[in-house]
Amino acid sequence: MQYNSYIPDPIQDYLIKIIIDLGDESWAVGSGFILYYKNTQYLVTAFHNLSGGVSAEAHFKQKFPPRPSRIELYYANKLLLSFVPYVHNKSLFTVHPAATHLRGCDVATLNLHAIIPEETTIPNWNNTLGFPLESNQQTPTRPHHIVTDMFLPAGSNALVYGYPGGRDYNGRPIAVGSKIAAYDPNEPTILLSGYTSSGCSGGIVIARDTNGYLKTDANNHLTRALNSYPLVDQLLGVYAGRLEGLTTGSSSFIRTHIGVVWTTQVILETIHAHCHSTC
């Protein structure tokens, strides 16, 4: 296969910019992304983007109520939707059914089909747009393949897509480079090493390899597959922010350069919880 030196990044197509209006000219920027699962589009983001900035830890463990806010969703630099996330003290979105026990699970999912008008004038928007989760597959018309079985040791490349400091690149999201710092497929979080800033919270996180990718074969040997694809990605999860350092006495908390990612499995469990309850 032959390609030009510039390949539009397919992951950018799934990003949503979130403007959080807190009233009195107070506002913040967050990130989210579109997941396409079982013929439905979901907005996936950090819980604190929809709670008016109240952290998952404060809400689920210390019972702090959400702050009143209005949310604006922008896709391709155009307003897609404006809504209030809580109606009559009940959220439009869903959190993980065991959020309190998962150390304040900072994940929220919202069924976009339930709130976006059927006819929207946003350029490039359609009702099948979104990161395809259910199988290894090639992205249509792109030199790009999505997989679910990538070899992911510490030090593997990861990208956090979002709007660091509220900034974008010509209206598009920015990919912040990181490395996997700690990963265990049985844990609900993945840790990343790298610098991020406010505005990245809620963004999509992927592992990326080029010219194919490393995986383990049936004999548990490392092998390289899909060598003809210049871009191969795997969804790692949703970015929630940086870990706070441990302090003693009256010292203030200092954020580390270790980022927290809630995994794809946690996202799926949150989506499935919508069938039973809302937060």
Short mmCIF file of N, CA and C in Angstrom, two decimals, residues 14-147:
data_model
loop_
_atom_site.label_atom_id
_atom_site.label_comp_id
_atom_site.label_asym_id
_atom_site.label_seq_id
_atom_site.Cartn_x
_atom_site.Cartn_y
_atom_site.Cartn_z
N TYR A 14 -13.64 11.18 16.70
CA TYR A 14 -14.52 10.70 17.77
C TYR A 14 -14.59 11.65 18.96
N LEU A 15 -13.81 12.76 18.91
CA LEU A 15 -13.70 13.63 20.08
C LEU A 15 -14.83 14.64 20.16
N ILE A 16 -15.23 14.93 21.38
CA ILE A 16 -16.23 15.95 21.70
C ILE A 16 -15.58 16.95 22.66
N LYS A 17 -15.71 18.23 22.36
CA LYS A 17 -15.30 19.26 23.33
C LYS A 17 -16.50 19.57 24.23
N ILE A 18 -16.25 19.61 25.53
CA ILE A 18 -17.29 19.87 26.51
C ILE A 18 -17.04 21.22 27.17
N ILE A 19 -17.99 22.13 27.04
CA ILE A 19 -17.93 23.40 27.74
C ILE A 19 -18.88 23.31 28.93
N ILE A 20 -18.34 23.54 30.12
CA ILE A 20 -19.12 23.43 31.35
C ILE A 20 -19.40 24.83 31.84
N ASP A 21 -20.67 25.26 31.74
CA ASP A 21 -21.08 26.59 32.15
C ASP A 21 -21.58 26.51 33.59
N LEU A 22 -20.86 27.17 34.50
CA LEU A 22 -21.20 27.13 35.92
C LEU A 22 -21.94 28.39 36.37
N GLY A 23 -22.28 29.27 35.44
CA GLY A 23 -22.97 30.51 35.78
C GLY A 23 -22.00 31.58 36.25
N ASP A 24 -22.49 32.83 36.31
CA ASP A 24 -21.67 33.96 36.76
C ASP A 24 -20.36 34.04 35.98
N GLU A 25 -20.45 33.77 34.68
CA GLU A 25 -19.29 33.82 33.78
C GLU A 25 -18.18 32.86 34.18
N SER A 26 -18.52 31.83 34.93
CA SER A 26 -17.55 30.80 35.31
C SER A 26 -17.76 29.59 34.41
N TRP A 27 -16.69 29.12 33.80
CA TRP A 27 -16.82 27.99 32.89
C TRP A 27 -15.50 27.21 32.84
N ALA A 28 -15.59 26.03 32.28
CA ALA A 28 -14.41 25.16 32.15
C ALA A 28 -14.55 24.34 30.87
N VAL A 29 -13.43 23.76 30.44
CA VAL A 29 -13.40 22.92 29.24
C VAL A 29 -13.03 21.51 29.64
N GLY A 30 -13.75 20.55 29.11
CA GLY A 30 -13.42 19.14 29.29
C GLY A 30 -13.48 18.43 27.96
N SER A 31 -13.21 17.15 27.98
CA SER A 31 -13.21 16.33 26.77
C SER A 31 -14.15 15.15 26.94
N GLY A 32 -14.56 14.61 25.83
CA GLY A 32 -15.35 13.39 25.80
C GLY A 32 -15.15 12.74 24.45
N PHE A 33 -15.70 11.55 24.28
CA PHE A 33 -15.60 10.91 22.97
C PHE A 33 -16.84 10.07 22.72
N ILE A 34 -17.03 9.76 21.45
CA ILE A 34 -18.20 9.00 21.02
C ILE A 34 -17.81 7.54 20.87
N LEU A 35 -18.57 6.69 21.51
CA LEU A 35 -18.38 5.25 21.40
C LEU A 35 -19.60 4.68 20.69
N TYR A 36 -19.36 3.86 19.66
CA TYR A 36 -20.47 3.22 18.95
C TYR A 36 -20.54 1.77 19.38
N TYR A 37 -21.63 1.42 20.07
CA TYR A 37 -21.74 0.10 20.67
C TYR A 37 -23.17 -0.39 20.56
N LYS A 38 -23.33 -1.57 19.98
CA LYS A 38 -24.66 -2.18 19.78
C LYS A 38 -25.64 -1.19 19.13
N ASN A 39 -25.19 -0.60 18.02
CA ASN A 39 -26.00 0.31 17.20
C ASN A 39 -26.43 1.57 17.93
N THR A 40 -25.71 1.95 18.96
CA THR A 40 -26.04 3.15 19.73
C THR A 40 -24.79 3.97 19.94
N GLN A 41 -24.94 5.29 19.88
CA GLN A 41 -23.83 6.21 20.14
C GLN A 41 -23.90 6.67 21.60
N TYR A 42 -22.75 6.57 22.27
CA TYR A 42 -22.66 7.02 23.66
C TYR A 42 -21.58 8.09 23.76
N LEU A 43 -21.89 9.13 24.53
CA LEU A 43 -20.85 10.04 24.95
C LEU A 43 -20.18 9.43 26.17
N VAL A 44 -18.86 9.30 26.12
CA VAL A 44 -18.08 8.81 27.26
C VAL A 44 -17.21 9.96 27.74
N THR A 45 -17.23 10.23 29.04
CA THR A 45 -16.43 11.31 29.58
C THR A 45 -16.15 11.04 31.04
N ALA A 46 -15.45 11.96 31.69
CA ALA A 46 -15.22 11.87 33.12
C ALA A 46 -16.46 12.35 33.86
N PHE A 47 -16.78 11.70 34.95
CA PHE A 47 -17.94 12.09 35.75
C PHE A 47 -17.88 13.57 36.14
N HIS A 48 -16.69 14.05 36.53
CA HIS A 48 -16.61 15.42 37.05
C HIS A 48 -16.89 16.47 35.99
N ASN A 49 -16.86 16.10 34.69
CA ASN A 49 -17.24 17.04 33.65
C ASN A 49 -18.74 17.31 33.64
N LEU A 50 -19.53 16.37 34.12
CA LEU A 50 -20.99 16.50 34.11
C LEU A 50 -21.56 16.83 35.48
N SER A 51 -20.72 16.84 36.50
CA SER A 51 -21.19 17.11 37.87
C SER A 51 -20.87 18.53 38.31
N GLY A 52 -20.49 19.37 37.36
CA GLY A 52 -20.13 20.73 37.72
C GLY A 52 -18.77 20.83 38.37
N GLY A 53 -17.90 19.88 38.10
CA GLY A 53 -16.56 19.91 38.65
C GLY A 53 -16.40 19.21 39.98
N VAL A 54 -17.46 18.64 40.52
CA VAL A 54 -17.36 17.87 41.76
C VAL A 54 -16.72 16.53 41.44
N SER A 55 -15.66 16.18 42.13
CA SER A 55 -14.93 14.96 41.83
C SER A 55 -15.75 13.72 42.16
N ALA A 56 -15.41 12.63 41.50
CA ALA A 56 -16.08 11.36 41.80
C ALA A 56 -15.83 10.96 43.25
N GLU A 57 -14.62 11.20 43.73
CA GLU A 57 -14.28 10.88 45.12
C GLU A 57 -15.18 11.66 46.08
N ALA A 58 -15.32 12.97 45.85
CA ALA A 58 -16.14 13.81 46.74
C ALA A 58 -17.60 13.41 46.67
N HIS A 59 -18.08 13.09 45.47
CA HIS A 59 -19.51 12.78 45.32
C HIS A 59 -19.87 11.40 45.86
N PHE A 60 -19.11 10.39 45.46
CA PHE A 60 -19.50 9.02 45.81
C PHE A 60 -19.07 8.61 47.22
N LYS A 61 -18.01 9.22 47.73
CA LYS A 61 -17.54 8.83 49.06
C LYS A 61 -17.96 9.83 50.14
N GLN A 62 -17.89 11.12 49.81
CA GLN A 62 -18.18 12.13 50.81
C GLN A 62 -19.57 12.75 50.64
N LYS A 63 -20.30 12.30 49.62
CA LYS A 63 -21.69 12.69 49.41
C LYS A 63 -21.87 14.17 49.08
N PHE A 64 -20.86 14.78 48.43
CA PHE A 64 -21.02 16.15 47.97
C PHE A 64 -22.01 16.16 46.80
N PRO A 65 -22.97 17.08 46.80
CA PRO A 65 -23.91 17.15 45.67
C PRO A 65 -23.26 17.77 44.44
N PRO A 66 -23.76 17.50 43.25
CA PRO A 66 -23.22 18.14 42.05
C PRO A 66 -23.51 19.63 42.05
N ARG A 67 -22.68 20.39 41.36
CA ARG A 67 -22.92 21.83 41.20
C ARG A 67 -23.80 22.05 39.98
N PRO A 68 -24.77 22.95 40.08
CA PRO A 68 -25.62 23.23 38.90
C PRO A 68 -24.77 23.71 37.73
N SER A 69 -25.03 23.19 36.57
CA SER A 69 -24.26 23.58 35.39
C SER A 69 -25.09 23.35 34.14
N ARG A 70 -24.64 23.94 33.05
CA ARG A 70 -25.18 23.66 31.73
C ARG A 70 -24.02 23.18 30.87
N ILE A 71 -24.28 22.14 30.08
CA ILE A 71 -23.25 21.51 29.28
C ILE A 71 -23.48 21.81 27.80
N GLU A 72 -22.41 22.23 27.13
CA GLU A 72 -22.44 22.38 25.68
C GLU A 72 -21.47 21.38 25.07
N LEU A 73 -21.94 20.62 24.09
CA LEU A 73 -21.11 19.66 23.39
C LEU A 73 -20.79 20.20 22.00
N TYR A 74 -19.50 20.22 21.67
CA TYR A 74 -19.06 20.68 20.37
C TYR A 74 -18.41 19.53 19.62
N TYR A 75 -18.84 19.36 18.36
CA TYR A 75 -18.23 18.37 17.49
C TYR A 75 -17.77 19.09 16.22
N ALA A 76 -16.53 18.83 15.81
CA ALA A 76 -15.95 19.49 14.63
C ALA A 76 -16.07 21.01 14.77
N ASN A 77 -15.87 21.50 16.00
CA ASN A 77 -15.88 22.93 16.30
C ASN A 77 -17.25 23.58 16.13
N LYS A 78 -18.30 22.78 16.06
CA LYS A 78 -19.67 23.29 15.93
C LYS A 78 -20.50 22.78 17.09
N LEU A 79 -21.43 23.62 17.57
CA LEU A 79 -22.28 23.23 18.69
C LEU A 79 -23.19 22.08 18.26
N LEU A 80 -23.11 20.97 18.99
CA LEU A 80 -23.94 19.81 18.72
C LEU A 80 -25.18 19.82 19.60
N LEU A 81 -25.00 20.16 20.87
CA LEU A 81 -26.09 20.01 21.83
C LEU A 81 -25.80 20.83 23.07
N SER A 82 -26.85 21.38 23.68
CA SER A 82 -26.74 22.05 24.97
C SER A 82 -27.79 21.45 25.90
N PHE A 83 -27.40 21.10 27.12
CA PHE A 83 -28.36 20.46 28.02
C PHE A 83 -27.93 20.65 29.47
N VAL A 84 -28.89 20.45 30.37
CA VAL A 84 -28.63 20.44 31.80
C VAL A 84 -28.49 18.98 32.21
N PRO A 85 -27.38 18.58 32.83
CA PRO A 85 -27.14 17.14 33.09
C PRO A 85 -28.01 16.53 34.18
N TYR A 86 -28.60 17.36 35.04
CA TYR A 86 -29.49 16.85 36.09
C TYR A 86 -30.86 17.49 35.93
N VAL A 87 -31.89 16.67 35.88
CA VAL A 87 -33.26 17.15 35.80
C VAL A 87 -34.03 16.56 36.97
N HIS A 88 -34.60 17.43 37.81
CA HIS A 88 -35.31 17.00 39.02
C HIS A 88 -34.42 16.10 39.87
N ASN A 89 -33.16 16.53 40.03
CA ASN A 89 -32.17 15.83 40.87
C ASN A 89 -31.82 14.43 40.37
N LYS A 90 -32.12 14.17 39.11
CA LYS A 90 -31.78 12.88 38.52
C LYS A 90 -30.96 13.13 37.26
N SER A 91 -29.87 12.38 37.11
CA SER A 91 -28.97 12.63 35.99
C SER A 91 -29.50 12.05 34.69
N LEU A 92 -29.12 12.68 33.58
CA LEU A 92 -29.39 12.12 32.25
C LEU A 92 -28.38 11.05 31.89
N PHE A 93 -27.27 11.02 32.61
CA PHE A 93 -26.18 10.10 32.29
C PHE A 93 -26.13 8.96 33.30
N THR A 94 -25.26 8.02 33.04
CA THR A 94 -25.13 6.81 33.87
C THR A 94 -23.70 6.72 34.41
N VAL A 95 -23.58 6.24 35.65
CA VAL A 95 -22.27 5.95 36.22
C VAL A 95 -22.17 4.46 36.49
N HIS A 96 -20.99 4.02 36.87
CA HIS A 96 -20.75 2.61 37.13
C HIS A 96 -21.59 2.14 38.32
N PRO A 97 -22.18 0.95 38.26
CA PRO A 97 -23.03 0.49 39.38
C PRO A 97 -22.28 0.32 40.69
N ALA A 98 -20.94 0.19 40.62
CA ALA A 98 -20.14 0.05 41.85
C ALA A 98 -19.18 1.22 41.99
N ALA A 99 -19.62 2.42 41.57
CA ALA A 99 -18.72 3.58 41.55
C ALA A 99 -18.12 3.86 42.92
N THR A 100 -18.90 3.72 43.97
CA THR A 100 -18.41 4.03 45.31
C THR A 100 -17.28 3.09 45.70
N HIS A 101 -17.38 1.81 45.34
CA HIS A 101 -16.39 0.83 45.73
C HIS A 101 -15.15 0.87 44.84
N LEU A 102 -15.28 1.45 43.65
CA LEU A 102 -14.14 1.54 42.73
C LEU A 102 -13.36 2.84 42.97
N ARG A 103 -13.18 3.21 44.23
CA ARG A 103 -12.38 4.38 44.60
C ARG A 103 -12.88 5.64 43.92
N GLY A 104 -14.21 5.77 43.79
CA GLY A 104 -14.75 6.95 43.15
C GLY A 104 -14.57 6.91 41.65
N CYS A 105 -15.23 5.99 40.98
CA CYS A 105 -15.05 5.76 39.54
C CYS A 105 -15.47 7.01 38.75
N ASP A 106 -14.50 7.63 38.09
CA ASP A 106 -14.72 8.91 37.40
C ASP A 106 -15.11 8.69 35.95
N VAL A 107 -16.22 7.98 35.73
CA VAL A 107 -16.68 7.65 34.38
C VAL A 107 -18.17 7.96 34.29
N ALA A 108 -18.58 8.56 33.18
CA ALA A 108 -19.99 8.80 32.91
C ALA A 108 -20.26 8.49 31.45
N THR A 109 -21.40 7.89 31.17
CA THR A 109 -21.81 7.62 29.79
C THR A 109 -23.21 8.18 29.56
N LEU A 110 -23.44 8.66 28.37
CA LEU A 110 -24.72 9.28 28.03
C LEU A 110 -25.16 8.78 26.67
N ASN A 111 -26.36 8.24 26.58
CA ASN A 111 -26.92 7.76 25.33
C ASN A 111 -27.29 8.96 24.47
N LEU A 112 -26.48 9.22 23.43
CA LEU A 112 -26.71 10.39 22.60
C LEU A 112 -27.98 10.28 21.76
N HIS A 113 -28.37 9.06 21.39
CA HIS A 113 -29.57 8.90 20.59
C HIS A 113 -30.81 9.36 21.34
N ALA A 114 -30.73 9.34 22.66
CA ALA A 114 -31.90 9.73 23.46
C ALA A 114 -32.08 11.24 23.56
N ILE A 115 -31.01 12.01 23.27
CA ILE A 115 -31.14 13.45 23.47
C ILE A 115 -30.79 14.30 22.26
N ILE A 116 -30.12 13.73 21.25
CA ILE A 116 -29.80 14.51 20.05
C ILE A 116 -30.97 14.43 19.08
N PRO A 117 -31.42 15.55 18.55
CA PRO A 117 -32.50 15.51 17.55
C PRO A 117 -32.10 14.62 16.37
N GLU A 118 -33.09 13.96 15.80
CA GLU A 118 -32.81 13.04 14.69
C GLU A 118 -32.15 13.77 13.52
N GLU A 119 -32.59 14.98 13.26
CA GLU A 119 -31.99 15.77 12.18
C GLU A 119 -31.08 16.82 12.81
N THR A 120 -29.78 16.72 12.56
CA THR A 120 -28.84 17.71 13.05
C THR A 120 -28.06 18.29 11.89
N THR A 121 -27.72 19.56 12.00
CA THR A 121 -27.05 20.24 10.89
C THR A 121 -25.54 20.29 11.09
N ILE A 122 -25.02 19.57 12.10
CA ILE A 122 -23.58 19.61 12.34
C ILE A 122 -22.85 18.90 11.20
N PRO A 123 -21.85 19.55 10.59
CA PRO A 123 -21.11 18.90 9.49
C PRO A 123 -20.45 17.60 9.95
N ASN A 124 -20.46 16.61 9.07
CA ASN A 124 -19.78 15.33 9.30
C ASN A 124 -20.44 14.46 10.38
N TRP A 125 -21.55 14.90 10.94
CA TRP A 125 -22.20 14.09 11.98
C TRP A 125 -23.16 13.09 11.34
N ASN A 126 -23.14 11.86 11.86
CA ASN A 126 -24.15 10.87 11.46
C ASN A 126 -24.40 9.92 12.63
N ASN A 127 -25.50 9.16 12.57
CA ASN A 127 -25.84 8.33 13.73
C ASN A 127 -25.11 7.02 13.82
N THR A 128 -24.06 6.83 13.04
CA THR A 128 -23.21 5.64 13.24
C THR A 128 -21.78 6.05 13.57
N LEU A 129 -21.55 7.35 13.71
CA LEU A 129 -20.22 7.84 14.03
C LEU A 129 -19.82 7.41 15.44
N GLY A 130 -18.58 7.00 15.59
CA GLY A 130 -18.09 6.66 16.92
C GLY A 130 -17.02 5.58 16.87
N PHE A 131 -16.24 5.50 17.93
CA PHE A 131 -15.19 4.48 18.01
C PHE A 131 -15.86 3.11 18.03
N PRO A 132 -15.54 2.24 17.05
CA PRO A 132 -16.18 0.92 16.99
C PRO A 132 -15.54 -0.05 17.97
N LEU A 133 -16.32 -0.55 18.90
CA LEU A 133 -15.74 -1.28 20.02
C LEU A 133 -15.82 -2.78 19.91
N GLU A 134 -16.73 -3.30 19.12
CA GLU A 134 -17.11 -4.69 19.28
C GLU A 134 -16.20 -5.70 18.61
N SER A 135 -15.29 -5.27 17.73
CA SER A 135 -14.44 -6.27 17.09
C SER A 135 -13.20 -5.61 16.50
N ASN A 136 -12.19 -6.44 16.25
CA ASN A 136 -11.03 -5.95 15.50
C ASN A 136 -11.49 -5.61 14.09
N GLN A 137 -11.18 -4.41 13.61
CA GLN A 137 -11.66 -4.06 12.28
C GLN A 137 -10.86 -2.92 11.69
N GLN A 138 -10.93 -2.82 10.37
CA GLN A 138 -10.31 -1.71 9.68
C GLN A 138 -11.28 -0.54 9.68
N THR A 139 -10.74 0.67 9.86
CA THR A 139 -11.55 1.86 9.75
C THR A 139 -11.87 2.08 8.27
N PRO A 140 -13.13 2.28 7.91
CA PRO A 140 -13.49 2.45 6.50
C PRO A 140 -12.70 3.59 5.86
N THR A 141 -12.18 3.32 4.68
CA THR A 141 -11.47 4.28 3.81
C THR A 141 -10.22 4.86 4.45
N ARG A 142 -9.73 4.30 5.55
CA ARG A 142 -8.54 4.83 6.19
C ARG A 142 -7.47 3.73 6.33
N PRO A 143 -6.19 4.09 6.26
CA PRO A 143 -5.11 3.10 6.48
C PRO A 143 -4.92 2.87 7.97
N HIS A 144 -5.94 2.35 8.60
CA HIS A 144 -6.00 2.32 10.07
C HIS A 144 -6.75 1.07 10.50
N HIS A 145 -6.24 0.41 11.53
CA HIS A 145 -6.90 -0.79 12.03
C HIS A 145 -7.03 -0.68 13.55
N ILE A 146 -8.17 -1.10 14.07
CA ILE A 146 -8.44 -1.10 15.50
C ILE A 146 -8.39 -2.53 15.99
N VAL A 147 -7.64 -2.78 17.07
CA VAL A 147 -7.48 -4.13 17.60
C VAL A 147 -7.81 -4.14 19.09
#
